Amino acid sequence: MQKTVLVTGGTGYIGSHTVVKLIEAGYKNVLFEDFSNSKPKVLERIEQITGVRPAFVQGDVRSLEDLKKVFDNWKIDSVIHFAGKKAVGESEREPLLYFSVNVEGSIVLLNTMKDYGVKEFVFSSSATVYGDPGYDEFDESTPLAPINNYGLSKWMVEEILRATYKADPTWSIALLRYFNPVGAHPSGLIGEDPNGIPNNLMPFIAQVAVGKREKLMVFGNDYPTRDGTGCRDYIHVQDLAEGHIKALEALNSKPQLLTVNLGTGNNTSVLELVKAFEKASGRKINYEIAPRRAGDKAAYWTNPSLALKLLGWKTKFGIDEMCADTWKWQQLNPNGYPD
């Protein structure tokens, strides 16, 4: 039987890549999106890649009325929940917005699922739930202690899901904690298209390479790392999308609660990423060293062995492919998706 998956935030960066993988794996999809951080053009691009235009409903995840439009019109089997706010800095300035969209939105969605008897749920969580435990390699037993409101909102939803499963163990739930997603679809048709100034390193580097920005600010070169700059576990968005397919397969409507980190188990410094992007693009990346930012950790990465054990999943792509695919996307779409 062909499963129908509701994908909230389905035209966003990670959502759109996952929808492509879902279509390729034979799932039917209904996308739910408010376009606060994505563009309608993505639907066309998904169709260009797959030959399939997924069903689509525009709405706010906090609106029961909007969600009912989906559940009344389609027989939903599973939900992958990407919809949410995701910028750490903005979460510190706008905590109420983050708790409203990320936490309240998840509660409205889960209540709606419960009303319609849908109990298979894959949640887009984040390594920010860990905070800074005082060491660099995180696994799923690392204490949860978020140090910003974005991470706190993800932790709150995780707690709600743990409580939901405890109260009703017929749910089938996967919590996927991402490390640092980068890259783009190899076609160059879909990729990361941040609003305004990018919050993340890779799109910023790409915009410097394409001439959209003058230079990259490197925050801190005096960390206790290989070259003094911060090190992170970057994961190709294609690998990350594949992780969601594996999570759905592992859940398979069987009652359970899975929690896994999705990362490579490697780490790359800011300057190493700059060099790799220069190699991929053939362009010089201008950068300037600036003081450290408050709250930045020197280095962290994951031990991905549990994802291999529970999901049969591991990453395929390295930093060179991440840079090459990002560069192809940026060259083909220097200003992101057209409005």
Coordinates of N, CA and C in Angstrom, one line a residue, residues 155-235:
W155 N 13.7 21.2 22.4 CA 13.7 20.3 23.6 C 12.3 20.2 24.1
M156 N 11.6 21.3 24.1 CA 10.2 21.3 24.7 C 9.3 20.4 23.8
V157 N 9.5 20.4 22.5 CA 8.7 19.6 21.6 C 9.1 18.1 21.9
E158 N 10.4 17.9 22.0 CA 10.8 16.5 22.3 C 10.2 16.0 23.6
E159 N 10.1 16.9 24.7 CA 9.5 16.5 25.9 C 8.0 16.2 25.8
I160 N 7.3 17.0 24.9 CA 5.9 16.8 24.7 C 5.7 15.4 24.0
L161 N 6.6 15.1 23.0 CA 6.5 13.8 22.3 C 6.8 12.6 23.3
R162 N 7.8 12.8 24.2 CA 8.1 11.7 25.1 C 6.9 11.5 26.0
A163 N 6.3 12.6 26.5 CA 5.1 12.5 27.4 C 3.9 11.9 26.6
T164 N 3.7 12.2 25.3 CA 2.7 11.7 24.5 C 2.8 10.2 24.4
Y165 N 4.0 9.8 24.1 CA 4.3 8.3 23.9 C 4.1 7.6 25.2
K166 N 4.5 8.2 26.3 CA 4.4 7.5 27.7 C 2.9 7.4 28.0
A167 N 2.1 8.4 27.7 CA 0.6 8.3 28.0 C -0.1 7.4 27.1
D168 N 0.4 7.3 25.8 CA -0.3 6.4 24.8 C 0.8 5.7 24.0
P169 N 1.3 4.5 24.4 CA 2.4 3.8 23.7 C 2.0 3.2 22.3
T170 N 0.8 3.6 21.8 CA 0.5 3.1 20.4 C 1.1 4.1 19.4
W171 N 1.6 5.2 19.8 CA 2.3 6.2 18.9 C 3.6 5.5 18.4
S172 N 4.0 6.0 17.2 CA 5.2 5.6 16.6 C 6.0 6.9 16.2
I173 N 7.0 7.2 17.0 CA 7.7 8.5 16.9 C 9.2 8.4 16.7
A174 N 9.7 9.2 15.8 CA 11.2 9.3 15.7 C 11.6 10.8 15.9
L175 N 12.5 11.0 16.8 CA 13.1 12.3 17.0 C 14.5 12.3 16.4
L176 N 14.7 13.1 15.3 CA 15.9 13.2 14.6 C 16.6 14.5 14.9
R177 N 17.8 14.3 15.6 CA 18.6 15.5 16.0 C 19.7 15.8 14.9
Y178 N 19.5 16.9 14.2 CA 20.4 17.2 13.1 C 21.6 17.9 13.6
F179 N 22.7 17.7 12.9 CA 23.9 18.5 13.2 C 23.9 19.7 12.2
N180 N 24.8 19.9 11.3 CA 24.8 21.1 10.5 C 24.5 20.8 9.0
P181 N 23.2 21.0 8.6 CA 22.9 20.6 7.2 C 23.4 21.7 6.2
V182 N 24.1 21.2 5.2 CA 24.6 22.0 4.1 C 24.4 21.3 2.7
G183 N 24.8 21.9 1.7 CA 24.7 21.3 0.3 C 23.4 21.6 -0.3
A184 N 23.1 20.9 -1.5 CA 21.9 21.2 -2.3 C 21.7 19.9 -3.1
H185 N 20.6 19.9 -3.8 CA 20.3 18.8 -4.7 C 21.3 18.8 -5.9
P186 N 21.9 17.7 -6.3 CA 22.9 17.8 -7.4 C 22.4 18.4 -8.7
S187 N 21.1 18.5 -8.9 CA 20.6 19.2 -10.1 C 20.8 20.7 -10.0
G188 N 21.0 21.2 -8.8 CA 21.1 22.7 -8.7 C 19.8 23.3 -8.7
L189 N 18.7 22.6 -8.7 CA 17.3 23.2 -8.8 C 16.7 23.5 -7.4
I190 N 17.1 22.8 -6.4 CA 16.7 23.2 -5.0 C 17.9 23.3 -4.1
G191 N 17.8 24.2 -3.2 CA 19.0 24.4 -2.3 C 18.5 25.4 -1.1
E192 N 19.5 25.8 -0.4 CA 19.2 26.7 0.8 C 19.1 28.2 0.3
D193 N 18.0 28.8 0.6 CA 17.7 30.1 0.1 C 17.3 31.0 1.3
P194 N 18.3 31.4 2.1 CA 17.9 32.2 3.3 C 17.3 33.5 3.0
N195 N 16.4 34.0 3.9 CA 15.9 35.3 3.8 C 16.9 36.3 4.3
G196 N 17.3 37.3 3.6 CA 18.2 38.4 4.0 C 19.6 37.8 4.2
I197 N 20.3 38.3 5.3 CA 21.7 37.9 5.5 C 21.6 36.4 6.1
P198 N 22.4 35.5 5.5 CA 22.4 34.1 6.0 C 22.8 34.0 7.4
N199 N 22.1 33.2 8.2 CA 22.5 32.9 9.6 C 23.6 31.8 9.6
N200 N 23.6 31.0 8.5 CA 24.5 29.8 8.5 C 25.8 30.1 7.7
L201 N 26.8 29.3 8.0 CA 28.1 29.6 7.4 C 28.2 29.3 5.9
M202 N 27.7 28.1 5.5 CA 27.8 27.7 4.1 C 27.1 28.6 3.1
P203 N 25.8 29.0 3.3 CA 25.2 29.9 2.3 C 25.9 31.3 2.3
F204 N 26.5 31.7 3.5 CA 27.2 33.0 3.5 C 28.5 32.9 2.6
I205 N 29.2 31.8 2.8 CA 30.4 31.6 1.9 C 30.0 31.5 0.4
A206 N 28.9 30.9 0.1 CA 28.5 30.8 -1.3 C 28.1 32.1 -1.8
Q207 N 27.5 33.0 -1.0 CA 27.1 34.3 -1.5 C 28.4 35.2 -1.6
V208 N 29.4 35.0 -0.9 CA 30.7 35.7 -1.1 C 31.3 35.2 -2.4
A209 N 31.3 33.9 -2.6 CA 31.9 33.4 -3.9 C 31.2 33.9 -5.1
V210 N 29.8 34.0 -5.1 CA 29.1 34.5 -6.2 C 29.1 36.0 -6.4
G211 N 29.7 36.7 -5.4 CA 29.8 38.2 -5.5 C 28.7 38.9 -4.9
K212 N 27.8 38.2 -4.2 CA 26.6 38.9 -3.6 C 27.0 39.6 -2.3
R213 N 28.1 39.0 -1.6 CA 28.6 39.6 -0.4 C 30.1 39.9 -0.5
E214 N 30.5 40.9 0.2 CA 32.0 41.3 0.0 C 32.9 40.3 0.7
K215 N 32.6 39.9 2.0 CA 33.5 39.1 2.7 C 32.8 38.3 3.8
L216 N 33.4 37.3 4.3 CA 32.9 36.5 5.4 C 33.6 36.9 6.7
M217 N 32.8 37.1 7.7 CA 33.3 37.4 9.1 C 33.5 36.0 9.8
V218 N 34.8 35.8 10.2 CA 35.1 34.5 10.9 C 35.2 34.9 12.4
F219 N 34.2 34.4 13.1 CA 34.1 34.8 14.6 C 35.0 33.9 15.4
G220 N 36.2 34.4 15.7 CA 37.2 33.8 16.6 C 38.1 32.9 15.8
N221 N 39.4 33.1 16.1 CA 40.5 32.2 15.5 C 41.4 31.8 16.6
D222 N 40.9 31.9 17.9 CA 41.8 31.5 19.0 C 41.1 30.4 19.9
Y223 N 40.3 29.6 19.2 CA 39.7 28.4 19.9 C 40.7 27.3 19.9
P224 N 40.6 26.3 20.9 CA 41.6 25.2 21.0 C 41.2 24.1 19.9
T225 N 41.3 24.5 18.6 CA 41.0 23.6 17.5 C 42.3 23.6 16.6
R226 N 42.2 22.8 15.5 CA 43.3 22.6 14.6 C 43.9 24.0 14.1
D227 N 43.0 24.9 13.7 CA 43.4 26.2 13.1 C 42.9 27.4 13.9
G228 N 42.3 27.1 15.1 CA 41.8 28.2 15.9 C 40.4 28.6 15.6
T229 N 39.8 28.1 14.5 CA 38.4 28.4 14.2 C 37.5 27.3 14.6
G230 N 36.2 27.6 14.8 CA 35.2 26.7 15.3 C 35.0 25.5 14.3
C231 N 34.8 24.3 14.9 CA 34.6 23.1 14.1 C 33.2 22.5 14.3
R232 N 32.6 22.1 13.2 CA 31.2 21.6 13.3 C 31.1 20.3 12.4
D233 N 30.1 19.5 12.7 CA 29.8 18.3 11.9 C 28.8 18.7 10.8
Y234 N 29.3 18.9 9.6 CA 28.5 19.3 8.5 C 27.9 18.0 7.8
I235 N 26.6 18.0 7.5 CA 26.0 16.9 6.9 C 25.3 17.3 5.6

